[in-house]
Short mmCIF file of C-alpha atoms in Angstrom, two decimals:
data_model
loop_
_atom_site.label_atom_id
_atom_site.label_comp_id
_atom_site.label_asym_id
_atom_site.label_seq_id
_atom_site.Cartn_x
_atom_site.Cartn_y
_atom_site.Cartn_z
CA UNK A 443 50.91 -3.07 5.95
CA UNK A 444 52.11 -4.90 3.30
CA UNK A 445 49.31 -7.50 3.18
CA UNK A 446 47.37 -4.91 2.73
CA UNK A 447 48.06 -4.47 -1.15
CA UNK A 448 47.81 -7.58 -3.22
CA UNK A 449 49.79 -8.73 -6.47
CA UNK A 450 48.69 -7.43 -9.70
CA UNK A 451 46.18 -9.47 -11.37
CA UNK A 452 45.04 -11.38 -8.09
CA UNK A 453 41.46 -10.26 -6.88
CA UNK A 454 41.77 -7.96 -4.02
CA UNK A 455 39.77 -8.63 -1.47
CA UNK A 456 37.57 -5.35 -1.06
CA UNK A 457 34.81 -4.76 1.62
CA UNK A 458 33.69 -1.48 2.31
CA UNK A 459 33.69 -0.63 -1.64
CA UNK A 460 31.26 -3.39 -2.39
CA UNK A 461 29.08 -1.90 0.65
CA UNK A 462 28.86 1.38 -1.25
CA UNK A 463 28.24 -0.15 -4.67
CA UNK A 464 24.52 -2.05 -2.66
CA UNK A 465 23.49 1.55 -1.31
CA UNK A 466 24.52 3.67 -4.68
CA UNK A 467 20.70 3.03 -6.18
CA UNK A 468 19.76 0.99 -3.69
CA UNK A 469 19.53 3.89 -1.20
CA UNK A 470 17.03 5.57 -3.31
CA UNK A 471 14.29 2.62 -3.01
CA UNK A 472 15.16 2.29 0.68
CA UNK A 473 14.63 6.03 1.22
CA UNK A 474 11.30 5.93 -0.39
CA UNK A 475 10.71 2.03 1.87
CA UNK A 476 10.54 4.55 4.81
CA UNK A 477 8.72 7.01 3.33
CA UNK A 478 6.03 4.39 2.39
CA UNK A 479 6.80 3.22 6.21
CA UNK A 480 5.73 6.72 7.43
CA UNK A 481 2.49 6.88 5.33
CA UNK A 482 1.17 3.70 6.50
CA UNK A 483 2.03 5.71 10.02
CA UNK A 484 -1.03 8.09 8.82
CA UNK A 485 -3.14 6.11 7.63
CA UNK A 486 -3.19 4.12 10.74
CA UNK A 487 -3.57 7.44 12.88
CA UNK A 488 -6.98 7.80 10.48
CA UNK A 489 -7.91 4.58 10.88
CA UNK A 490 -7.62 4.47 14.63
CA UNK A 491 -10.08 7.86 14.25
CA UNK A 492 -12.21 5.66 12.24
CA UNK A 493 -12.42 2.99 14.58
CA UNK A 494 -12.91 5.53 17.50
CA UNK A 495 -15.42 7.54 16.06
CA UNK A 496 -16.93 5.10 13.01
CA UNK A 497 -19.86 4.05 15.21
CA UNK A 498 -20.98 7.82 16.05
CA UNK A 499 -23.83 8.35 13.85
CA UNK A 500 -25.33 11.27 15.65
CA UNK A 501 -28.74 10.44 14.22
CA UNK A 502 -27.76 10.55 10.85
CA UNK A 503 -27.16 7.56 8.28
CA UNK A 504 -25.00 4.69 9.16
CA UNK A 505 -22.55 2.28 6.66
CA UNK A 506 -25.67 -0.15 6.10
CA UNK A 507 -27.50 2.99 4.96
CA UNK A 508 -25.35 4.66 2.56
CA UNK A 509 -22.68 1.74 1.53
CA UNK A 510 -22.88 0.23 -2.22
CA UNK A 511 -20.96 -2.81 -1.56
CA UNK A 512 -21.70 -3.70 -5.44
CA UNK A 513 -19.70 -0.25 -6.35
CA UNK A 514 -17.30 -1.13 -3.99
CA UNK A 515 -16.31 -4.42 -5.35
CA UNK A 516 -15.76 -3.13 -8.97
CA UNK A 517 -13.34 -0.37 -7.58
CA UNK A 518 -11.77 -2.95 -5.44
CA UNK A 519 -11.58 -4.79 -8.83
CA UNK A 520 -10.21 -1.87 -10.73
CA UNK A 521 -7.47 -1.20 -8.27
CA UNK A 522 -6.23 -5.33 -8.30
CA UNK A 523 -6.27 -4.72 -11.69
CA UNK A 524 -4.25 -1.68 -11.81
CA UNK A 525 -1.66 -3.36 -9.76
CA UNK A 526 -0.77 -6.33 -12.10
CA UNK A 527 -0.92 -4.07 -15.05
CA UNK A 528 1.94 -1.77 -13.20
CA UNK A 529 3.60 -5.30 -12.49
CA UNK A 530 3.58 -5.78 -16.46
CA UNK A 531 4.93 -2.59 -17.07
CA UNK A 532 7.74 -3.42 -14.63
CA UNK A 533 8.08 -6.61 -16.48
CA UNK A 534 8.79 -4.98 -20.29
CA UNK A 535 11.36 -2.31 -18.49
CA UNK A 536 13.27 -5.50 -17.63
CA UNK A 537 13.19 -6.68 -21.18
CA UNK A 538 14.21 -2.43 -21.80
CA UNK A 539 11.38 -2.40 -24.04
CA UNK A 540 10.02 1.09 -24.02
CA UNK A 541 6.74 0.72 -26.15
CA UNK A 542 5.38 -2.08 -24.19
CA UNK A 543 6.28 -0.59 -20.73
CA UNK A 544 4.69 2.79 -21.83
CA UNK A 545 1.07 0.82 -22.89
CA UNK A 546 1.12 -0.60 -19.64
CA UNK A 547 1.59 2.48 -17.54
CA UNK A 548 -1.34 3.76 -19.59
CA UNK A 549 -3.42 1.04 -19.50
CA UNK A 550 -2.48 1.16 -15.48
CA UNK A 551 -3.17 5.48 -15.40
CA UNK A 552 -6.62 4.35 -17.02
CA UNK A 553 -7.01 1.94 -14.08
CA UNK A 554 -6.76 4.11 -11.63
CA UNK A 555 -8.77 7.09 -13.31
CA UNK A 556 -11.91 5.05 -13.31
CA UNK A 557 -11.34 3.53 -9.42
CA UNK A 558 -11.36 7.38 -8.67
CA UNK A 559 -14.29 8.08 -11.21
CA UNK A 560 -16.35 5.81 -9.67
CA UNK A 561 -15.14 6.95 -5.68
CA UNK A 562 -16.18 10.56 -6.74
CA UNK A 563 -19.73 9.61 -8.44
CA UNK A 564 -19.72 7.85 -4.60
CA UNK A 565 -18.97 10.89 -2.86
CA UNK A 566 -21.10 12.81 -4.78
CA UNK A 567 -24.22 10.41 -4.29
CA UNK A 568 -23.66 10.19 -0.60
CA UNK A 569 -23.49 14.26 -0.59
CA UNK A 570 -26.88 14.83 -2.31
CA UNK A 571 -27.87 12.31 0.10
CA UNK A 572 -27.14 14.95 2.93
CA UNK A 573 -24.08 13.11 4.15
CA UNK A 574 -21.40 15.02 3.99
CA UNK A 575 -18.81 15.36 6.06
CA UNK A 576 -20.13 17.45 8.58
CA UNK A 577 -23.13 15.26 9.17
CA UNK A 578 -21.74 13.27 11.61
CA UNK A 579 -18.57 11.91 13.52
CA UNK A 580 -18.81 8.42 11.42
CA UNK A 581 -18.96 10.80 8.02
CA UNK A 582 -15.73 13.22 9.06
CA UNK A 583 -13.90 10.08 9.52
CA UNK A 584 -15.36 7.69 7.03
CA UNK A 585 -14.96 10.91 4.44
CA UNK A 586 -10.75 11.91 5.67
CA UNK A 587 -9.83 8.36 5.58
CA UNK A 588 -11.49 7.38 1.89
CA UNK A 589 -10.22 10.66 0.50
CA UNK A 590 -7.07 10.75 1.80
CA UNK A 591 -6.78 7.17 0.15
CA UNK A 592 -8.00 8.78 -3.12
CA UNK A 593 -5.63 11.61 -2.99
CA UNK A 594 -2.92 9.49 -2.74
CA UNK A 595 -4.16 7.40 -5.72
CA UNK A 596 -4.73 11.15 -7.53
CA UNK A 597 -0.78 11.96 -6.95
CA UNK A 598 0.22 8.70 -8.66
CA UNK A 599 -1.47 9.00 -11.44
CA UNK A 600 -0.27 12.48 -11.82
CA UNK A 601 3.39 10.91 -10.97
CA UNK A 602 2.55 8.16 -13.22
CA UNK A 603 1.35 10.59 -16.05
CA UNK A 604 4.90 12.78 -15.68
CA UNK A 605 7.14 9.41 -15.69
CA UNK A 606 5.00 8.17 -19.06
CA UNK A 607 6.43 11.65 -20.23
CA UNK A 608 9.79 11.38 -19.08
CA UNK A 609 10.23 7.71 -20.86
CA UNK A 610 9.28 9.26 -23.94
CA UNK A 611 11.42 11.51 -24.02
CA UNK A 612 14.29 9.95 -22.10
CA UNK A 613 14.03 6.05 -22.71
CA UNK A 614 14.46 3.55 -19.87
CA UNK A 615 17.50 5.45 -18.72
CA UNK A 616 18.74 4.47 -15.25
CA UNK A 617 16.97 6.80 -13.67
CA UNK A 618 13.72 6.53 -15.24
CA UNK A 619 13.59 3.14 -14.01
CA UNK A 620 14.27 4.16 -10.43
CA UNK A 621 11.48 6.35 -10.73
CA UNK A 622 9.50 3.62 -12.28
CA UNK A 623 10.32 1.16 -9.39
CA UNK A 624 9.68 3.94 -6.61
CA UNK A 625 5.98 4.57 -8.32
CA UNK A 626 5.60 0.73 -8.29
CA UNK A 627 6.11 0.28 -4.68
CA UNK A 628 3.48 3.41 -4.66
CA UNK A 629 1.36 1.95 -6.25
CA UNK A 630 1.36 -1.25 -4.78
CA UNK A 631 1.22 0.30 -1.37
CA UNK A 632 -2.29 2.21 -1.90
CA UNK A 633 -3.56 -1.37 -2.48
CA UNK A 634 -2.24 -2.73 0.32
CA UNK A 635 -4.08 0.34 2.37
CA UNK A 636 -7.26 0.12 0.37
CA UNK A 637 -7.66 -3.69 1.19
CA UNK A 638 -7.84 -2.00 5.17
CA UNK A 639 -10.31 0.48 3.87
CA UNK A 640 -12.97 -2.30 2.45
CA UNK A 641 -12.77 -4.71 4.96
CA UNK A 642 -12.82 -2.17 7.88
CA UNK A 643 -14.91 0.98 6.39
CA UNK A 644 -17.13 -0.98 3.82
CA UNK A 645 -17.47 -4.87 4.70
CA UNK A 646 -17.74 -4.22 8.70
CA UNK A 647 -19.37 -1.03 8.00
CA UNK A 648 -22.52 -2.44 6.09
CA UNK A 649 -22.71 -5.67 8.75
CA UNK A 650 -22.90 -3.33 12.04
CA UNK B 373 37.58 0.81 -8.92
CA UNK B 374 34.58 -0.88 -9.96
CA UNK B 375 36.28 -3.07 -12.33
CA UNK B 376 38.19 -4.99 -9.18
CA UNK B 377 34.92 -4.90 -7.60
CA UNK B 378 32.96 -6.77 -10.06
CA UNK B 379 34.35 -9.98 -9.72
CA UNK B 380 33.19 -10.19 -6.10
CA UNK B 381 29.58 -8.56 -6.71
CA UNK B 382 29.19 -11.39 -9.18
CA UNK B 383 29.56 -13.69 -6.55
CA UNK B 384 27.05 -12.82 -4.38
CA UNK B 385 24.07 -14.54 -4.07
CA UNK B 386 21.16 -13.97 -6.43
CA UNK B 387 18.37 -12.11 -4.48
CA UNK B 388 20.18 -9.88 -2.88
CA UNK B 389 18.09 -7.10 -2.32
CA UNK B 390 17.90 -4.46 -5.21
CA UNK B 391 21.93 -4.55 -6.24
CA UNK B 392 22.95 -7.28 -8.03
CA UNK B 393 25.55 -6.16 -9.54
CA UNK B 394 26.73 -2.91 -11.80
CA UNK B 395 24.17 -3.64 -14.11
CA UNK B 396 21.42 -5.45 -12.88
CA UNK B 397 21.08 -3.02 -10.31
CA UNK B 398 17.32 -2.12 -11.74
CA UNK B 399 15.70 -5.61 -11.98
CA UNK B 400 12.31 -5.34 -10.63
CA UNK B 401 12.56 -8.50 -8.61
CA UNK B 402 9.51 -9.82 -10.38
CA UNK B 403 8.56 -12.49 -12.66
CA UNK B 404 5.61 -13.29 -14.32
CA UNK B 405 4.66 -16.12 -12.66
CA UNK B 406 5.10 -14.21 -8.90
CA UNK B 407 2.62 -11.59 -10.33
CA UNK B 408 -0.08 -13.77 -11.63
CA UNK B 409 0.29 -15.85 -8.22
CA UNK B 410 -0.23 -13.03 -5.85
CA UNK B 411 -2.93 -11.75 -8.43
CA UNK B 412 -4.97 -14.69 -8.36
CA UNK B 413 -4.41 -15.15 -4.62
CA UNK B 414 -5.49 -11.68 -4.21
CA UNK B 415 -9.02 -12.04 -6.21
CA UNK B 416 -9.68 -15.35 -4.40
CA UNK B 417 -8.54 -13.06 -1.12
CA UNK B 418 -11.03 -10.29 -2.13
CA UNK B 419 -13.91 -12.04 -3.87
CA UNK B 420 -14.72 -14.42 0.00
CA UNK B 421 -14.89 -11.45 2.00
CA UNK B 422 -17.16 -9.80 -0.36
CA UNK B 423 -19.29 -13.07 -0.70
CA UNK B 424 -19.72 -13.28 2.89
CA UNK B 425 -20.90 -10.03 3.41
CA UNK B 426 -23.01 -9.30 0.45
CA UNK B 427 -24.49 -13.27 0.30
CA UNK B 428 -25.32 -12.79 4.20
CA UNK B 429 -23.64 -16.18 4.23
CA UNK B 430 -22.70 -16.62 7.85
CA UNK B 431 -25.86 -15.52 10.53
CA UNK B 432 -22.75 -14.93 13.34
CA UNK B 433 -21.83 -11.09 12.40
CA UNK B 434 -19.13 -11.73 14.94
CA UNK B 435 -18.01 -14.50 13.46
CA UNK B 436 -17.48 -12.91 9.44
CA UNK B 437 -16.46 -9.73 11.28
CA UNK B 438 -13.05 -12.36 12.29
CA UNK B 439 -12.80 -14.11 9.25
CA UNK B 440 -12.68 -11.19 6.50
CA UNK B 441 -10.15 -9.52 8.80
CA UNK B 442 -7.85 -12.80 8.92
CA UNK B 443 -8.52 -12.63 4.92
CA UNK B 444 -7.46 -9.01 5.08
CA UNK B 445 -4.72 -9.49 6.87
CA UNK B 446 -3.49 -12.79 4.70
CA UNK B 447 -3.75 -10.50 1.93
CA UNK B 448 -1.83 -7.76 2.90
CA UNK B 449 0.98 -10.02 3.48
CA UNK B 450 0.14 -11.61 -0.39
CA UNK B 451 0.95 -8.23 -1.33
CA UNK B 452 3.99 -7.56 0.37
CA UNK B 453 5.70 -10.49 -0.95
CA UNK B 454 4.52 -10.60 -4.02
CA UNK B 455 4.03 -6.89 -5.26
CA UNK B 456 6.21 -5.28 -3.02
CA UNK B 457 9.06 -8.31 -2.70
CA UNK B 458 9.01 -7.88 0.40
CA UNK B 459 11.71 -10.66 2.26
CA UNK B 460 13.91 -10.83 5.09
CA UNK B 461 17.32 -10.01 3.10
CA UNK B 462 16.83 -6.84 0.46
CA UNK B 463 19.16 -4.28 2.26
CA UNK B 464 20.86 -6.39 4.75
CA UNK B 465 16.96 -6.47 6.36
CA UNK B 466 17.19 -3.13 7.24
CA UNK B 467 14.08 -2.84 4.60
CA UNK B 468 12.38 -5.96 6.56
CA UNK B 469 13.22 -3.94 10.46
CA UNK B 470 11.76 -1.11 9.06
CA UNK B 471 8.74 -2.95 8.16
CA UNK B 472 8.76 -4.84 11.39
CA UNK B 473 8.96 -1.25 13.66
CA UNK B 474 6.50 0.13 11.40
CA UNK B 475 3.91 -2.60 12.29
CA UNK B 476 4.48 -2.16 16.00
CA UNK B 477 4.07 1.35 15.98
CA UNK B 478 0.84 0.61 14.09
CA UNK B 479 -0.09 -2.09 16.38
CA UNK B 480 0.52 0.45 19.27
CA UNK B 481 -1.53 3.24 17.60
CA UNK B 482 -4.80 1.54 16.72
CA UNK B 483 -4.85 -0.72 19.66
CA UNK B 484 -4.06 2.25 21.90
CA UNK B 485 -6.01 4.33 20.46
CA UNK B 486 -9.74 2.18 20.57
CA UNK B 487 -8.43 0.87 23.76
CA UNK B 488 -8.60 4.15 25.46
CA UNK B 489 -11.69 5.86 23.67
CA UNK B 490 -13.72 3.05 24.36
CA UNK B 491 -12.81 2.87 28.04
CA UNK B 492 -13.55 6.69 28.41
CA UNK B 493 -17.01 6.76 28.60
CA UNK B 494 -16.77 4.36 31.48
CA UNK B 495 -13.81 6.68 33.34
CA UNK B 496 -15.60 9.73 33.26
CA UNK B 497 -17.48 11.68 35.72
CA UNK B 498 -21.06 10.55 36.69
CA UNK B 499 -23.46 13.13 35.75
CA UNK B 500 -26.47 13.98 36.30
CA UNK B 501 -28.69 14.32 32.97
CA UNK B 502 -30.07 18.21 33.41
CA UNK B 503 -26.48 18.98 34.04
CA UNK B 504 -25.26 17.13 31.10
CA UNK B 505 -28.16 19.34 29.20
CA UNK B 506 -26.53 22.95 30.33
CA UNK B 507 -22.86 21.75 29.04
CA UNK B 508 -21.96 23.40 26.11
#
């Protein structure tokens, strides 16, 4: 028992308080890990309904008929883009330098505002086209997949937009930059699904 | 409390998931040069796969159909460890097992799932074709 409390000024040797201290904020961006875990759990279910039903045309257009692969590539550009601007912002909050964090989430927000310009003006063209979602198996899927991506990319910039606000007001406060580092692995994460959405949906799409 | 726990926090290891210590608890694990790397491997990443299929380079379909998902795939795994520092220790791993259950069940859902579908047509029930007609 008596081992058990040390000498004054020696360095006790603690355990389970050094466990708590790795979880206290930690936690937070392991919590959202899994949540991030579970959403690339949907997106695989609508992929999988992709691959399933991608090829069912029912007589109506296929990829090779409808695909801009030229439009395609700029978003794809817009959205690399995006995510080394957000890895700049993340870069200034280390230095704690507000002003320079804030120009990069906006710069970031704009970013992703024209990647989901330019996938509406798509949707839009390929539904004056007559292929809309109810066309055809290949469109349900091809059109729940894409937008689903897009909605996601719609709620982070809405996120995104609400943190800009809250470092205004606040200042890189501790918790503004958990919030900041939960967006970024957001954001990061919709690029990792969107590079499965051009090489599977577009790229093998227009070859078939 | 936390002032006789310091001293041992600041000897852990550097890289140590996201606590470092009391204060560095909200690094972003990033540097410049990590972002610019997995940028520029991501363009080079992107910009074949595009080439391929919008220069018709290769006349085997088959054959870019394999490569620009190996490039996808390569990529992903660019982004993980550079965008989302992804690595075996952040949490203890438990970050890493996560990510490593979550691929399996992923694995297990798309393979399962085109598996099966593509094998039904084969499993089903001959019929004739003016039956098939009067189905709903």
């Amino acid at each position: 028992m008596h081992e058990m409390t040390p000498p004054p000024g020696a360095t006790a040797p603690v355990f389970y308080e050094q466990e708590e201290h790795a979880h206290g904020d930690g936690g937070t961006l392991f919590g959202f890990w899994i949540y991030l875990m579970g959403d690339s759990l949907i997106f695989a279910v609508l992929f999988a309904c992709y691959g399933v039903l991608g090829r069912n045309y029912a007589a109506g257009p296929s990829g090779a008929d409808l695909f801009d692969l030229r439009l395609v590539a700029v978003n794809t550009g817009l959205l690399l883009l995006s995510s080394i601007t957000y890895g700049f912002a993340m870069l200034e909050m280390d230095k704690e330098k507000a002003r320079t964090t804030l120009i990069w989430l906006a710069v970031t927000g704009l970013l992703g505002a024209a990647f989901l310009a330019i996938e509406l003006y798509e949707f839009a063209h390929l539904i004056r086209e007559g292929a809309t979602p109810q066309r055809s198996a290949f469109l349900s899927s091809f059109f729940t997949l894409v937008g689903t991506h897009g909605l996601h990319v719609t709620f982070g910039i809405v996120w995104l937009v609400t943190l800009m606000v809250q470092v205004r007001l606040r200042g890189l406060i501790r918790e503004n930059q958990r919030r900041l580092m939960c967006l970024s692995m957001f954001w990061h994460f919709l690029d990792v699904v969107w590079i499965g959405v051009f090489t599977f949906v577009y790229l093998m799409g227009v070859m078939r | 409390m936390s002032d006789i726990v310091e001293p041992g926090l600041a000897g852990r290891p550097q890289g140590h998931g996201e606590a470092h210590g009391p204060h560095d608890a909200h690094g972003s694990q990033g540097t410049f040069r990590s972002y610019m790397t997995g940028f520029v491997l991501s363009v080079i990443l992107t910009a074949i796969p595009f080439w391929l299929v919008m220069g018709d380079v290769l006349d085997d379909t088959r054959t870019t159909g394999i490569i620009i998902m190996a490039l996808a795939a390569v990529q992903i795994v660019v982004h993980m460890i550079y965008f989302l520092h992804m690595n075996t220790k952040s949490e203890g791993g438990w970050t890493f097992l996560a990510l490593v259950f979550t691929l399996i069940l992923v694995v297990i859902t798309l393979v399962g799932s085109i598996w099966v579908m593509y094998h039904l047509d084969q499993n089903m029930m001959p019929m004739p074709p003016h039956e098939a007609v009067q189905k709903p």
